[in-house]
GROMACS .gro file of C-alpha atoms in nm:
model
  444
    1UNK     CA    1  -9.742  -1.023  14.131
    2UNK     CA    2  -9.878  -1.178  13.813
    3UNK     CA    3  -9.603  -1.366  13.629
    4UNK     CA    4  -9.626  -1.518  13.282
    5UNK     CA    5  -9.390  -1.803  13.192
    6UNK     CA    6  -9.350  -1.877  12.821
    7UNK     CA    7  -9.244  -2.241  12.787
    8UNK     CA    8  -9.322  -2.536  13.016
    9UNK     CA    9  -9.007  -2.745  12.976
   10UNK     CA   10  -8.733  -2.836  13.222
   11UNK     CA   11  -8.677  -2.466  13.305
   12UNK     CA   12  -9.019  -2.309  13.263
   13UNK     CA   13  -9.227  -2.558  13.460
   14UNK     CA   14  -9.010  -2.582  13.775
   15UNK     CA   15  -8.967  -2.203  13.769
   16UNK     CA   16  -9.341  -2.146  13.737
   17UNK     CA   17  -9.428  -2.390  14.013
   18UNK     CA   18  -9.157  -2.241  14.237
   19UNK     CA   19  -9.281  -1.885  14.189
   20UNK     CA   20  -9.638  -2.000  14.259
   21UNK     CA   21  -9.518  -2.157  14.584
   22UNK     CA   22  -9.363  -1.821  14.677
   23UNK     CA   23  -9.709  -1.664  14.649
   24UNK     CA   24  -9.711  -1.517  14.300
   25UNK     CA   25  -9.994  -1.562  14.051
   26UNK     CA   26  -9.838  -1.764  13.768
   27UNK     CA   27  -9.967  -1.832  13.418
   28UNK     CA   28  -9.765  -2.080  13.211
   29UNK     CA   29  -9.795  -2.056  12.832
   30UNK     CA   30  -9.707  -2.322  12.577
   31UNK     CA   31  -9.802  -2.394  12.214
   32UNK     CA   32  -9.813  -2.768  12.277
   33UNK     CA   33 -10.186  -2.837  12.320
   34UNK     CA   34 -10.140  -3.189  12.458
   35UNK     CA   35  -9.886  -3.070  12.713
   36UNK     CA   36 -10.113  -2.789  12.832
   37UNK     CA   37 -10.408  -3.029  12.852
   38UNK     CA   38 -10.209  -3.256  13.082
   39UNK     CA   39 -10.095  -2.966  13.299
   40UNK     CA   40 -10.453  -2.835  13.320
   41UNK     CA   41 -10.537  -3.166  13.488
   42UNK     CA   42 -10.275  -3.092  13.754
   43UNK     CA   43 -10.032  -3.351  13.617
   44UNK     CA   44  -9.663  -3.295  13.539
   45UNK     CA   45  -9.522  -3.347  13.189
   46UNK     CA   46  -9.166  -3.418  13.302
   47UNK     CA   47  -9.000  -3.586  13.597
   48UNK     CA   48  -8.834  -3.384  13.872
   49UNK     CA   49  -8.831  -3.497  14.231
   50UNK     CA   50  -9.093  -3.305  14.431
   51UNK     CA   51  -9.235  -3.123  14.127
   52UNK     CA   52  -9.556  -3.323  14.098
   53UNK     CA   53  -9.652  -3.261  14.461
   54UNK     CA   54  -9.584  -2.886  14.440
   55UNK     CA   55  -9.775  -2.857  14.113
   56UNK     CA   56 -10.082  -3.032  14.253
   57UNK     CA   57 -10.073  -2.814  14.565
   58UNK     CA   58 -10.049  -2.480  14.383
   59UNK     CA   59 -10.281  -2.583  14.101
   60UNK     CA   60 -10.549  -2.673  14.354
   61UNK     CA   61 -10.494  -2.340  14.531
   62UNK     CA   62 -10.531  -2.151  14.204
   63UNK     CA   63 -10.178  -2.005  14.221
   64UNK     CA   64 -10.075  -2.149  13.884
   65UNK     CA   65 -10.271  -2.192  13.561
   66UNK     CA   66 -10.184  -2.314  13.211
   67UNK     CA   67 -10.287  -2.185  12.871
   68UNK     CA   68 -10.200  -2.186  12.502
   69UNK     CA   69 -10.308  -1.820  12.479
   70UNK     CA   70 -10.030  -1.560  12.486
   71UNK     CA   71 -10.288  -1.290  12.562
   72UNK     CA   72 -10.418  -1.469  12.872
   73UNK     CA   73 -10.070  -1.483  13.017
   74UNK     CA   74  -9.919  -1.152  12.914
   75UNK     CA   75 -10.203  -0.906  12.967
   76UNK     CA   76 -10.181  -0.776  13.323
   77UNK     CA   77  -9.846  -0.941  13.399
   78UNK     CA   78  -9.577  -0.739  13.573
   79UNK     CA   79  -9.316  -0.994  13.463
   80UNK     CA   80  -9.300  -1.213  13.152
   81UNK     CA   81  -9.035  -1.487  13.157
   82UNK     CA   82  -8.910  -1.637  12.831
   83UNK     CA   83  -8.813  -1.999  12.904
   84UNK     CA   84  -8.817  -2.162  12.561
   85UNK     CA   85  -8.555  -2.387  12.404
   86UNK     CA   86  -8.240  -2.262  12.235
   87UNK     CA   87  -8.118  -2.585  12.072
   88UNK     CA   88  -7.787  -2.598  11.885
   89UNK     CA   89  -7.785  -2.546  11.511
   90UNK     CA   90  -7.711  -2.884  11.346
   91UNK     CA   91  -7.420  -2.742  11.144
   92UNK     CA   92  -7.273  -2.437  11.318
   93UNK     CA   93  -7.372  -2.540  11.674
   94UNK     CA   94  -7.474  -2.180  11.751
   95UNK     CA   95  -7.785  -2.134  11.965
   96UNK     CA   96  -8.104  -2.145  11.758
   97UNK     CA   97  -8.292  -1.831  11.861
   98UNK     CA   98  -8.611  -1.872  11.661
   99UNK     CA   99  -8.828  -1.966  11.960
  100UNK     CA  100  -8.704  -1.674  12.171
  101UNK     CA  101  -8.764  -1.423  11.895
  102UNK     CA  102  -9.103  -1.572  11.807
  103UNK     CA  103  -9.206  -1.541  12.173
  104UNK     CA  104  -9.087  -1.179  12.187
  105UNK     CA  105  -9.268  -1.087  11.866
  106UNK     CA  106  -9.594  -1.251  11.971
  107UNK     CA  107  -9.600  -1.109  12.323
  108UNK     CA  108  -9.532  -0.755  12.197
  109UNK     CA  109  -9.885  -0.713  12.063
  110UNK     CA  110 -10.021  -0.763  12.416
  111UNK     CA  111  -9.762  -0.575  12.624
  112UNK     CA  112  -9.903  -0.242  12.500
  113UNK     CA  113 -10.210  -0.307  12.718
  114UNK     CA  114  -9.998  -0.314  13.036
  115UNK     CA  115  -9.876  -0.011  13.228
  116UNK     CA  116  -9.522  -0.148  13.266
  117UNK     CA  117  -9.379  -0.497  13.217
  118UNK     CA  118  -9.039  -0.655  13.269
  119UNK     CA  119  -8.948  -0.917  13.007
  120UNK     CA  120  -8.692  -1.162  13.139
  121UNK     CA  121  -8.479  -1.392  12.924
  122UNK     CA  122  -8.438  -1.707  13.133
  123UNK     CA  123  -8.345  -1.919  12.831
  124UNK     CA  124  -7.972  -1.951  12.780
  125UNK     CA  125  -7.908  -1.700  12.502
  126UNK     CA  126  -7.605  -1.554  12.320
  127UNK     CA  127  -7.457  -1.229  12.439
  128UNK     CA  128  -7.655  -0.941  12.290
  129UNK     CA  129  -7.987  -1.126  12.276
  130UNK     CA  130  -8.142  -0.882  12.522
  131UNK     CA  131  -8.073  -0.601  12.276
  132UNK     CA  132  -8.242  -0.796  11.995
  133UNK     CA  133  -8.548  -0.883  12.205
  134UNK     CA  134  -8.577  -0.521  12.310
  135UNK     CA  135  -8.570  -0.407  11.946
  136UNK     CA  136  -8.837  -0.659  11.844
  137UNK     CA  137  -9.073  -0.551  12.122
  138UNK     CA  138  -9.006  -0.180  12.063
  139UNK     CA  139  -9.161  -0.210  11.717
  140UNK     CA  140  -9.502  -0.239  11.887
  141UNK     CA  141  -9.457  -0.110  12.241
  142UNK     CA  142  -9.346   0.230  12.371
  143UNK     CA  143  -9.001   0.206  12.533
  144UNK     CA  144  -9.121   0.343  12.868
  145UNK     CA  145  -9.372   0.059  12.902
  146UNK     CA  146  -9.121  -0.226  12.922
  147UNK     CA  147  -8.769  -0.335  13.006
  148UNK     CA  148  -8.583  -0.646  12.893
  149UNK     CA  149  -8.353  -0.817  13.141
  150UNK     CA  150  -8.137  -1.128  13.158
  151UNK     CA  151  -8.238  -1.366  13.437
  152UNK     CA  152  -8.035  -1.683  13.378
  153UNK     CA  153  -8.136  -2.009  13.540
  154UNK     CA  154  -7.895  -2.228  13.736
  155UNK     CA  155  -8.125  -2.524  13.805
  156UNK     CA  156  -7.966  -2.867  13.791
  157UNK     CA  157  -8.188  -3.123  13.622
  158UNK     CA  158  -8.287  -3.382  13.878
  159UNK     CA  159  -8.255  -3.121  14.154
  160UNK     CA  160  -8.451  -2.833  13.999
  161UNK     CA  161  -8.704  -2.800  14.279
  162UNK     CA  162  -8.435  -2.805  14.548
  163UNK     CA  163  -8.218  -2.559  14.358
  164UNK     CA  164  -8.505  -2.317  14.303
  165UNK     CA  165  -8.563  -2.287  14.676
  166UNK     CA  166  -8.194  -2.304  14.774
  167UNK     CA  167  -8.006  -2.098  14.514
  168UNK     CA  168  -7.636  -2.019  14.536
  169UNK     CA  169  -7.704  -1.685  14.372
  170UNK     CA  170  -7.962  -1.498  14.168
  171UNK     CA  171  -7.807  -1.313  13.874
  172UNK     CA  172  -7.999  -1.018  13.731
  173UNK     CA  173  -7.881  -0.843  13.416
  174UNK     CA  174  -8.084  -0.523  13.415
  175UNK     CA  175  -8.001  -0.180  13.277
  176UNK     CA  176  -8.273   0.018  13.462
  177UNK     CA  177  -8.362   0.070  13.827
  178UNK     CA  178  -8.731   0.002  13.757
  179UNK     CA  179  -8.652  -0.347  13.628
  180UNK     CA  180  -8.420  -0.421  13.919
  181UNK     CA  181  -8.696  -0.328  14.162
  182UNK     CA  182  -8.945  -0.569  14.003
  183UNK     CA  183  -8.700  -0.860  14.022
  184UNK     CA  184  -8.612  -0.780  14.382
  185UNK     CA  185  -8.982  -0.788  14.473
  186UNK     CA  186  -9.022  -1.114  14.282
  187UNK     CA  187  -8.751  -1.290  14.482
  188UNK     CA  188  -8.801  -1.115  14.816
  189UNK     CA  189  -8.979  -1.418  14.972
  190UNK     CA  190  -8.696  -1.644  14.856
  191UNK     CA  191  -8.424  -1.412  14.982
  192UNK     CA  192  -8.590  -1.408  15.325
  193UNK     CA  193  -8.575  -1.788  15.332
  194UNK     CA  194  -8.211  -1.789  15.213
  195UNK     CA  195  -8.027  -1.494  15.370
  196UNK     CA  196  -7.696  -1.638  15.247
  197UNK     CA  197  -7.811  -1.614  14.884
  198UNK     CA  198  -7.669  -1.315  14.698
  199UNK     CA  199  -7.873  -1.128  14.440
  200UNK     CA  200  -7.606  -1.014  14.198
  201UNK     CA  201  -7.702  -0.719  13.978
  202UNK     CA  202  -7.489  -0.679  13.667
  203UNK     CA  203  -7.525  -0.545  13.315
  204UNK     CA  204  -7.743  -0.740  13.075
  205UNK     CA  205  -7.452  -0.857  12.861
  206UNK     CA  206  -7.251  -0.965  13.166
  207UNK     CA  207  -7.547  -1.169  13.288
  208UNK     CA  208  -7.580  -1.341  12.952
  209UNK     CA  209  -7.208  -1.424  12.964
  210UNK     CA  210  -7.215  -1.556  13.322
  211UNK     CA  211  -7.441  -1.844  13.224
  212UNK     CA  212  -7.214  -1.961  12.941
  213UNK     CA  213  -6.900  -1.912  13.146
  214UNK     CA  214  -7.041  -2.111  13.439
  215UNK     CA  215  -7.157  -2.409  13.234
  216UNK     CA  216  -6.840  -2.420  13.024
  217UNK     CA  217  -6.621  -2.414  13.334
  218UNK     CA  218  -6.816  -2.702  13.492
  219UNK     CA  219  -6.797  -2.900  13.169
  220UNK     CA  220  -6.422  -2.845  13.160
  221UNK     CA  221  -6.395  -2.968  13.519
  222UNK     CA  222  -6.581  -3.288  13.425
  223UNK     CA  223  -6.359  -3.342  13.123
  224UNK     CA  224  -6.048  -3.292  13.335
  225UNK     CA  225  -6.147  -3.548  13.598
  226UNK     CA  226  -6.230  -3.799  13.323
  227UNK     CA  227  -5.884  -3.752  13.176
  228UNK     CA  228  -5.739  -3.803  13.523
  229UNK     CA  229  -5.947  -4.121  13.552
  230UNK     CA  230  -5.777  -4.252  13.238
  231UNK     CA  231  -5.442  -4.160  13.391
  232UNK     CA  232  -5.528  -4.347  13.712
  233UNK     CA  233  -5.627  -4.659  13.520
  234UNK     CA  234  -5.287  -4.664  13.352
  235UNK     CA  235  -5.079  -4.589  13.662
  236UNK     CA  236  -5.264  -4.783  13.932
  237UNK     CA  237  -5.389  -4.478  14.123
  238UNK     CA  238  -5.750  -4.453  14.243
  239UNK     CA  239  -5.946  -4.163  14.095
  240UNK     CA  240  -6.167  -4.126  14.403
  241UNK     CA  241  -5.867  -4.086  14.629
  242UNK     CA  242  -5.718  -3.839  14.383
  243UNK     CA  243  -6.044  -3.643  14.358
  244UNK     CA  244  -6.077  -3.635  14.738
  245UNK     CA  245  -5.730  -3.486  14.769
  246UNK     CA  246  -5.802  -3.229  14.502
  247UNK     CA  247  -6.144  -3.136  14.639
  248UNK     CA  248  -6.010  -3.049  14.983
  249UNK     CA  249  -5.834  -2.754  14.823
  250UNK     CA  250  -6.079  -2.463  14.865
  251UNK     CA  251  -5.965  -2.322  14.533
  252UNK     CA  252  -6.086  -2.638  14.357
  253UNK     CA  253  -6.370  -2.778  14.568
  254UNK     CA  254  -6.519  -3.130  14.553
  255UNK     CA  255  -6.809  -3.065  14.313
  256UNK     CA  256  -6.797  -3.204  13.959
  257UNK     CA  257  -6.500  -3.430  14.034
  258UNK     CA  258  -6.687  -3.757  13.981
  259UNK     CA  259  -6.557  -3.959  13.684
  260UNK     CA  260  -6.800  -4.101  13.432
  261UNK     CA  261  -6.887  -4.145  13.065
  262UNK     CA  262  -6.879  -3.774  12.986
  263UNK     CA  263  -7.108  -3.475  13.033
  264UNK     CA  264  -7.442  -3.446  12.857
  265UNK     CA  265  -7.793  -3.310  12.888
  266UNK     CA  266  -7.952  -3.004  12.736
  267UNK     CA  267  -7.701  -2.752  12.876
  268UNK     CA  268  -7.331  -2.839  12.889
  269UNK     CA  269  -7.286  -2.972  12.532
  270UNK     CA  270  -7.503  -2.698  12.384
  271UNK     CA  271  -7.352  -2.415  12.585
  272UNK     CA  272  -6.989  -2.510  12.529
  273UNK     CA  273  -7.048  -2.528  12.155
  274UNK     CA  274  -7.238  -2.199  12.156
  275UNK     CA  275  -6.959  -2.026  12.350
  276UNK     CA  276  -6.702  -2.159  12.105
  277UNK     CA  277  -6.914  -2.029  11.815
  278UNK     CA  278  -6.948  -1.684  11.975
  279UNK     CA  279  -6.574  -1.673  12.039
  280UNK     CA  280  -6.498  -1.745  11.675
  281UNK     CA  281  -6.746  -1.476  11.573
  282UNK     CA  282  -6.532  -1.237  11.776
  283UNK     CA  283  -6.205  -1.368  11.628
  284UNK     CA  284  -6.111  -1.549  11.950
  285UNK     CA  285  -5.970  -1.898  11.988
  286UNK     CA  286  -6.095  -2.055  12.314
  287UNK     CA  287  -5.862  -2.354  12.316
  288UNK     CA  288  -5.971  -2.489  12.655
  289UNK     CA  289  -6.339  -2.494  12.559
  290UNK     CA  290  -6.254  -2.657  12.225
  291UNK     CA  291  -6.047  -2.925  12.399
  292UNK     CA  292  -6.336  -2.992  12.637
  293UNK     CA  293  -6.583  -3.036  12.350
  294UNK     CA  294  -6.352  -3.263  12.150
  295UNK     CA  295  -6.246  -3.462  12.453
  296UNK     CA  296  -6.604  -3.526  12.561
  297UNK     CA  297  -6.698  -3.646  12.212
  298UNK     CA  298  -6.406  -3.887  12.223
  299UNK     CA  299  -6.511  -4.001  12.570
  300UNK     CA  300  -6.841  -4.129  12.432
  301UNK     CA  301  -6.660  -4.331  12.166
  302UNK     CA  302  -6.413  -4.469  12.420
  303UNK     CA  303  -6.694  -4.590  12.649
  304UNK     CA  304  -6.865  -4.761  12.354
  305UNK     CA  305  -6.536  -4.929  12.265
  306UNK     CA  306  -6.506  -5.065  12.619
  307UNK     CA  307  -6.844  -5.235  12.582
  308UNK     CA  308  -6.768  -5.373  12.237
  309UNK     CA  309  -6.428  -5.499  12.351
  310UNK     CA  310  -6.588  -5.686  12.641
  311UNK     CA  311  -6.806  -5.890  12.405
  312UNK     CA  312  -6.700  -6.244  12.325
  313UNK     CA  313  -6.633  -6.239  11.953
  314UNK     CA  314  -6.738  -6.604  11.935
  315UNK     CA  315  -7.099  -6.501  11.997
  316UNK     CA  316  -7.266  -6.441  11.659
  317UNK     CA  317  -7.555  -6.244  11.809
  318UNK     CA  318  -7.422  -6.069  12.122
  319UNK     CA  319  -7.655  -5.913  12.378
  320UNK     CA  320  -7.572  -5.604  12.584
  321UNK     CA  321  -7.768  -5.522  12.898
  322UNK     CA  322  -7.788  -5.148  12.968
  323UNK     CA  323  -7.872  -4.988  13.302
  324UNK     CA  324  -7.961  -4.622  13.262
  325UNK     CA  325  -8.071  -4.410  12.967
  326UNK     CA  326  -8.124  -4.061  13.111
  327UNK     CA  327  -7.825  -3.829  13.100
  328UNK     CA  328  -7.814  -3.830  13.481
  329UNK     CA  329  -8.012  -3.968  13.772
  330UNK     CA  330  -8.314  -3.778  13.900
  331UNK     CA  331  -8.450  -3.685  13.556
  332UNK     CA  332  -8.622  -3.844  13.257
  333UNK     CA  333  -8.431  -3.625  13.012
  334UNK     CA  334  -8.248  -3.815  12.739
  335UNK     CA  335  -8.137  -3.514  12.537
  336UNK     CA  336  -7.767  -3.549  12.453
  337UNK     CA  337  -7.748  -3.825  12.712
  338UNK     CA  338  -7.405  -3.996  12.725
  339UNK     CA  339  -7.592  -4.320  12.794
  340UNK     CA  340  -7.797  -4.282  12.477
  341UNK     CA  341  -7.498  -4.175  12.270
  342UNK     CA  342  -7.294  -4.473  12.390
  343UNK     CA  343  -7.585  -4.708  12.324
  344UNK     CA  344  -7.636  -4.570  11.972
  345UNK     CA  345  -7.264  -4.600  11.902
  346UNK     CA  346  -7.269  -4.965  12.014
  347UNK     CA  347  -7.574  -5.046  11.803
  348UNK     CA  348  -7.425  -4.874  11.501
  349UNK     CA  349  -7.094  -5.060  11.535
  350UNK     CA  350  -7.241  -5.412  11.530
  351UNK     CA  351  -7.554  -5.478  11.324
  352UNK     CA  352  -7.600  -5.824  11.482
  353UNK     CA  353  -7.596  -5.692  11.835
  354UNK     CA  354  -7.915  -5.648  12.040
  355UNK     CA  355  -7.965  -5.464  12.368
  356UNK     CA  356  -8.184  -5.496  12.675
  357UNK     CA  357  -8.239  -5.165  12.855
  358UNK     CA  358  -8.391  -5.025  13.174
  359UNK     CA  359  -8.420  -4.679  13.327
  360UNK     CA  360  -8.647  -4.593  13.623
  361UNK     CA  361  -8.783  -4.276  13.457
  362UNK     CA  362  -8.657  -4.227  13.102
  363UNK     CA  363  -8.795  -4.524  12.907
  364UNK     CA  364  -9.061  -4.330  12.714
  365UNK     CA  365  -8.818  -4.056  12.609
  366UNK     CA  366  -8.558  -4.315  12.512
  367UNK     CA  367  -8.802  -4.502  12.287
  368UNK     CA  368  -8.851  -4.189  12.077
  369UNK     CA  369  -8.476  -4.159  12.024
  370UNK     CA  370  -8.424  -4.527  11.947
  371UNK     CA  371  -8.701  -4.570  11.690
  372UNK     CA  372  -8.454  -4.654  11.414
  373UNK     CA  373  -8.324  -4.947  11.626
  374UNK     CA  374  -8.668  -5.059  11.749
  375UNK     CA  375  -8.629  -5.425  11.644
  376UNK     CA  376  -8.297  -5.456  11.826
  377UNK     CA  377  -8.398  -5.303  12.161
  378UNK     CA  378  -8.588  -5.481  12.438
  379UNK     CA  379  -8.733  -5.253  12.706
  380UNK     CA  380  -8.725  -5.422  13.046
  381UNK     CA  381  -8.907  -5.353  13.371
  382UNK     CA  382  -8.616  -5.397  13.611
  383UNK     CA  383  -8.239  -5.415  13.635
  384UNK     CA  384  -8.262  -5.790  13.692
  385UNK     CA  385  -8.463  -5.840  13.373
  386UNK     CA  386  -8.192  -5.657  13.178
  387UNK     CA  387  -7.943  -5.928  13.279
  388UNK     CA  388  -8.143  -6.212  13.124
  389UNK     CA  389  -7.925  -6.366  12.852
  390UNK     CA  390  -7.687  -6.069  12.836
  391UNK     CA  391  -7.319  -6.108  12.754
  392UNK     CA  392  -7.215  -5.768  12.889
  393UNK     CA  393  -7.382  -5.552  13.152
  394UNK     CA  394  -7.316  -5.179  13.101
  395UNK     CA  395  -7.403  -4.927  13.374
  396UNK     CA  396  -7.449  -4.587  13.206
  397UNK     CA  397  -7.657  -4.371  13.445
  398UNK     CA  398  -7.597  -4.335  13.819
  399UNK     CA  399  -7.943  -4.420  13.954
  400UNK     CA  400  -7.887  -4.511  14.323
  401UNK     CA  401  -8.105  -4.823  14.302
  402UNK     CA  402  -7.859  -4.985  14.063
  403UNK     CA  403  -7.625  -5.030  14.360
  404UNK     CA  404  -7.880  -5.276  14.498
  405UNK     CA  405  -7.856  -5.510  14.200
  406UNK     CA  406  -7.839  -5.872  14.318
  407UNK     CA  407  -7.502  -5.964  14.170
  408UNK     CA  408  -7.541  -6.334  14.236
  409UNK     CA  409  -7.873  -6.338  14.054
  410UNK     CA  410  -7.721  -6.134  13.771
  411UNK     CA  411  -7.442  -6.389  13.733
  412UNK     CA  412  -7.696  -6.669  13.703
  413UNK     CA  413  -7.912  -6.480  13.453
  414UNK     CA  414  -7.637  -6.360  13.219
  415UNK     CA  415  -7.503  -6.571  12.934
  416UNK     CA  416  -7.149  -6.438  12.985
  417UNK     CA  417  -7.014  -6.250  13.284
  418UNK     CA  418  -6.875  -5.913  13.175
  419UNK     CA  419  -6.943  -5.577  13.338
  420UNK     CA  420  -6.852  -5.232  13.202
  421UNK     CA  421  -6.942  -4.996  13.483
  422UNK     CA  422  -6.919  -4.640  13.350
  423UNK     CA  423  -7.052  -4.502  13.679
  424UNK     CA  424  -6.871  -4.726  13.932
  425UNK     CA  425  -7.206  -4.823  14.081
  426UNK     CA  426  -7.137  -5.195  14.140
  427UNK     CA  427  -6.891  -5.352  14.381
  428UNK     CA  428  -6.587  -5.462  14.182
  429UNK     CA  429  -6.468  -5.717  14.441
  430UNK     CA  430  -6.810  -5.883  14.463
  431UNK     CA  431  -6.837  -5.894  14.084
  432UNK     CA  432  -6.495  -6.055  14.040
  433UNK     CA  433  -6.561  -6.307  14.316
  434UNK     CA  434  -6.867  -6.420  14.117
  435UNK     CA  435  -6.658  -6.471  13.805
  436UNK     CA  436  -6.725  -6.142  13.629
  437UNK     CA  437  -6.466  -5.947  13.438
  438UNK     CA  438  -6.522  -5.598  13.573
  439UNK     CA  439  -6.405  -5.267  13.431
  440UNK     CA  440  -6.485  -4.945  13.611
  441UNK     CA  441  -6.372  -4.585  13.567
  442UNK     CA  442  -6.043  -4.464  13.715
  443UNK     CA  443  -5.993  -4.766  13.940
  444UNK     CA  444  -5.799  -5.089  13.915
   0.00000   0.00000   0.00000
């Protein structure tokens, strides 16, 4: 079928490329002229493992095209997917819905030309958004010519391509049989490849809630294991042994039990805050979600304090080497990255401090976020270069290649030998044998 995807970000682009690979005719729409120009050359505008190869393949085959024209995408489409951003409001932290509603309003003038179209909200949206989108479209389009559904995404950044083709479940919030049928046909090729995958059909409002509930639960799990890591550091237990024992319980499971500097990215912080806002709108007090939000904010400050504490106060102009800027490995996304937040906190706390940074994929995105500190940041080309003249080496993102850092070389390059390993990527025994003071997460 012809599918239009509105938005070519970390959700829209992998989804569009994935649907094209399944055999659908996909048109991706975006207002960003430069982004569309790059995509029209068959080049990706974000990093996801395997995405570039799939895009080139399906672009060459003519299965996916890119345009700034809403009409080109919507007219003739059986399905229109809204995959635009819903960033948090800077004050209330509620989801900013302007881009969703603008997309719905603009597409409505073209939907009238179609016989029947399903409009799917794939953006993470507050409960009741489907009703609002439906009302906006109904101002210009007869009700029998369209349906609005909730089709939440569950793609992990860094693994989006893999997750698209190997989903745990596909959740469809549709209130009509006609809409359910279209979505079933859309995913039929995928369901044949993954017979274990369940297509769960629920009400639209339940589907909208499932996304927030899932992300908030996972964020809470991360916050819990980080608190347990603090407990282990105080008591002499090992957080990895504790997590292994917990994860063997089928009721708990091993996923999201890795300690670190806190959760981040474009989803967990935004969605926990949005859920808390919606709860308060409904006169509810979600204490567990609130504790998760507050605890994660404190986690960032605590990690920054560890770095600052490791500095030798005798050094008038200390230098911190930073490995990792993206919020997780496998992506170039720096939005609400714990690494970036920790780095900014460190820079803010000591005006004489400078940093040397490296990330395999996220350097360009990081530069945009660090413009106000431009004179105090040196962008390096390797992990080894980061160590040159540094007093403290901080590991903030879990890129696998950081495990291969030549510790002996690092010891020779650094001015002082301190390591704050917020991802437990380096070998503590090796570091200490080379004269480093080493502090990891949840381990002695």
